[in-house]
Amino acid sequence: MKRALITGVTGQDGSYLAEFLLEKGYEVHGVIRRSSSYNQERLEDILDDEAAGALLSNQNFHLHYGDVTDTSNVIRLMSEIRPDELYNLAAQSHVRVSFDMPGYTLDVDGKGTLNILEAVRILGLTDKTKVYQASTSELYGKVQEVPQKETTPFYPRSPYGVAKIYGFWITKNYRESYNMFAVNGILFNHESERRGETFVTRKISLAAARIAQGKQKKLSLGNLDSLRDWGYAKDYVECMWLILQHDKPEDFVIATGEMHTVREFVELAFNHVGIEIEWTGKGVDERGINKATGDVLVDVDPKFFRPTEVDQLLGDPTKARTLLGWNPTKTSFEELVRIMVQADMKKVEKEERVKKMFD
Ligand code: NAP
Ligand code: GDD
């Protein structure tokens, strides 16, 4: 039985990856942070015996307290678990927040990665443990080429991107210096019903559901022109695993090869709840109007703008498709939006039922 260690297991990707690896028969260990409030919601399908069922035998799932910035903790966990595969997904992953907390973001996303690699080296696990580093399309930032591929030069535009560039290069450096199987997945944006609620797609899908059910009046957003290559997180965790199964340690771009504006995401999400949006005005005065009623449902609030923006991201997944046999278009953009909105419609309905029970 192969043993995997996932940092960031409570996050969107970590939770899907844990399920994926359990289904493949792995023994899965995950690092969770101590928190004053419950932080294992995304793991409930694994932790709940009934929901887990026969396939997701949670007997093979183990959680450990830890933090990638705590060097001694990382070394102790690594020496106890001695994983065959290590997926370093832990990060302060919000680009906007990284402008408020640049030092912390560097500690977690940069130094945290070094701590993982050093633990592998110090413990003599370089021949045993394969390391996957969660790199990002934010490295391309002010894009130097369209579409972006493995050879496109980087130009990060946020403290998050700059911290992640350290993670990228230190991973590559350990591969070259110590002959480790240490690789970067350069993943473009990927979303799901488990996406954090302050990322733009989830903010929109939740708002569409709440507005449709009369629980919210309006959605305020920042840059509506921003273009992203959005895929489905469930498809992307499969690729993380494929990258570690490849015969050679190499870095890969993971993307759909299609990009859409934030505005398009809004239109589709509201369409799914039966509302047609019509746009009026420009810049900060732009409004999304309910065509049927004339109500303003979307407006622009400059507080969501970033000091420096990444205007567009479009990935070229040819290498992953050719060498890993990965299908970048398994879930279409339209399907992704539908999945997210449907899940949020149910979530909002359920919240309402629970509220009524206690009214
Ligand atoms: P996410 O939902 O924000 O999850 C981040 C995870 O990291 C959470 O489990 C979080 O724990 C954990 N974490 C944060 N700081 C930590 C620390 N100091 N020590 C240990 N764990 C810590 O992010 P995601 O969307 O799943 O992304 C996973 C990884 O891929 C991240 O590294 C992200 O930067 C990268 N990435 C994401 C995308 C994307 O579009 N989703 C694209 C490219 C790269 P808590 O639950 O306790 O906060
Ligand atoms: N969050 C947010 N909130 N973004 C908004 C809003 C808003 O109200 N309005 C417009 N946007 C724009 C942002 O300015 C950005 O251009 C785009 O929507 C996407 O923002 P996010 O969903 O926050 O994601 P991101 O692209 O900045 O970062 C995500 O993808 C990266 C990969 O490219 C994160 O998951 C990163 O961790 C990841 O590395």
XYZ file of N, CA, C and O and ligand atoms in Angstrom, residues 8-14 31 33 39 42 66-69 88-93 104 108 134-137 160 164 187-191 195 199, ligand 1:
192
model
N -2.287 20.900 3.580
C -3.422 21.627 2.992
C -4.598 20.709 2.724
O -5.420 20.974 1.842
N -4.712 19.628 3.514
C -5.762 18.628 3.248
C -7.165 19.163 3.513
O -8.147 18.654 2.955
N -7.283 20.220 4.338
C -8.620 20.772 4.624
C -9.097 21.731 3.532
O -10.223 22.215 3.572
N -8.229 22.022 2.559
C -8.581 22.966 1.500
C -9.372 22.307 0.376
O -9.654 21.101 0.420
N -9.726 23.108 -0.621
C -10.476 22.582 -1.770
C -9.751 21.390 -2.398
O -10.283 20.280 -2.507
N -8.505 21.608 -2.835
C -7.790 20.559 -3.567
C -7.419 19.400 -2.659
O -7.495 18.233 -3.061
N -6.978 19.733 -1.433
C -6.539 18.692 -0.507
C -7.645 17.682 -0.246
O -7.407 16.471 -0.200
N -2.273 16.930 6.933
C -1.873 17.886 7.977
C -2.994 18.903 8.158
O -3.421 19.532 7.191
N -4.411 22.303 10.579
C -3.974 23.320 11.537
C -4.913 23.338 12.727
O -6.100 23.102 12.572
N -12.741 23.128 11.192
C -12.132 23.389 9.876
C -12.034 22.125 9.016
O -11.175 22.019 8.156
N -14.749 20.131 4.601
C -14.531 19.527 3.283
C -14.119 18.055 3.385
O -14.064 17.356 2.374
N -0.388 20.195 12.395
C 0.893 20.685 11.908
C 0.756 22.014 11.205
O -0.345 22.563 11.046
N 1.910 22.533 10.808
C 1.949 23.815 10.100
C 3.270 23.820 9.323
O 4.322 23.519 9.902
N 3.199 24.161 8.043
C 4.425 24.065 7.230
C 5.482 25.093 7.620
O 6.638 24.975 7.227
N 5.084 26.109 8.407
C 6.092 27.089 8.837
C 6.857 26.601 10.071
O 7.837 27.213 10.476
N 2.461 19.000 -1.491
C 2.512 20.231 -0.700
C 1.502 21.251 -1.223
O 1.801 22.083 -2.078
N 0.285 21.175 -0.690
C -0.802 22.064 -1.132
C -1.026 23.200 -0.147
O -1.829 24.101 -0.410
N -0.370 23.162 1.008
C -0.592 24.193 2.028
C -0.189 25.558 1.491
O 0.884 25.711 0.910
N -1.053 26.544 1.666
C -0.702 27.903 1.237
C -1.687 28.921 1.778
O -2.853 28.601 2.038
N -1.199 30.156 1.940
C -2.094 31.306 2.013
C -2.384 31.553 0.539
O -1.560 32.101 -0.187
N -3.556 31.138 0.082
C -3.779 31.017 -1.365
C -4.579 32.177 -1.961
O -4.878 32.157 -3.153
N 3.564 37.074 5.865
C 2.992 35.776 6.244
C 2.884 34.871 5.006
O 3.193 33.676 5.054
N 4.590 31.087 4.556
C 3.865 29.829 4.301
C 4.181 29.298 2.895
O 4.555 28.135 2.730
N 2.585 22.643 -5.298
C 1.422 23.309 -5.895
C 1.832 24.680 -6.438
O 1.648 25.705 -5.780
N 2.398 24.683 -7.628
C 2.720 25.958 -8.281
C 1.493 26.480 -9.029
O 0.468 25.805 -9.086
N 1.622 27.650 -9.603
C 0.412 28.364 -10.031
C 0.617 29.218 -11.275
O 1.720 29.739 -11.519
N -0.466 29.424 -12.004
C -0.432 30.307 -13.169
C -0.180 31.761 -12.759
O 0.154 32.596 -13.614
N 1.709 37.047 -3.362
C 1.431 35.605 -3.483
C 2.261 35.007 -4.624
O 2.948 33.999 -4.457
N 5.265 32.287 -4.352
C 5.142 31.003 -5.052
C 6.286 30.774 -6.037
O 6.613 29.648 -6.376
N -0.629 24.972 -12.004
C -2.068 24.849 -12.219
C -2.724 26.212 -12.441
O -2.473 27.159 -11.693
N -3.558 26.276 -13.458
C -4.383 27.454 -13.691
C -5.613 27.346 -12.779
O -5.849 26.310 -12.165
N -6.389 28.428 -12.706
C -7.501 28.476 -11.746
C -8.394 27.237 -11.876
O -8.800 26.877 -12.975
N -8.707 26.645 -10.738
C -9.673 25.543 -10.756
C -10.608 25.696 -9.574
O -10.218 26.056 -8.474
N -11.856 25.418 -9.843
C -12.959 25.798 -8.957
C -13.821 24.575 -8.677
O -13.692 23.545 -9.330
N -14.969 25.380 -3.349
C -14.098 26.548 -3.450
C -14.358 27.510 -2.283
O -15.520 27.696 -1.873
N -13.304 33.559 -3.203
C -12.778 33.540 -4.575
C -13.928 33.880 -5.511
O -15.094 33.578 -5.208
P -7.256 26.494 -0.208
O -8.636 25.962 -0.378
O -7.057 27.895 0.236
O -6.498 25.517 0.821
C -5.256 25.865 1.384
C -4.910 24.823 2.424
O -3.646 25.165 3.027
C -5.911 24.728 3.585
O -6.022 23.386 3.985
C -5.228 25.538 4.678
O -5.621 25.171 5.974
C -3.793 25.111 4.433
N -2.800 25.982 5.058
C -2.713 27.335 5.008
N -1.649 27.762 5.694
C -1.049 26.657 6.200
C 0.095 26.446 6.997
N 0.840 27.463 7.431
N 0.445 25.174 7.331
C -0.329 24.122 6.924
N -1.424 24.269 6.167
C -1.778 25.521 5.807
O -6.427 26.325 -1.552
P -6.707 25.368 -2.830
O -7.526 26.115 -3.800
O -7.121 24.038 -2.352
O -5.234 25.289 -3.444
C -4.315 24.276 -3.046
C -2.909 24.717 -3.417
O -2.810 24.925 -4.810
C -2.455 26.033 -2.782
O -1.075 25.919 -2.553
C -2.719 27.073 -3.860
O -1.866 28.169 -3.692
C -2.402 26.260 -5.095
N -3.100 26.655 -6.321
C -4.459 26.743 -6.331
C -5.111 27.051 -7.521
C -6.611 27.163 -7.590
O -7.111 27.729 -8.565
N -7.345 26.616 -6.633
C -4.358 27.256 -8.692
C -2.978 27.122 -8.636
C -2.354 26.791 -7.449
P -6.938 25.842 6.674
O -8.105 25.080 6.144
O -6.671 25.616 8.115
O -6.945 27.294 6.273
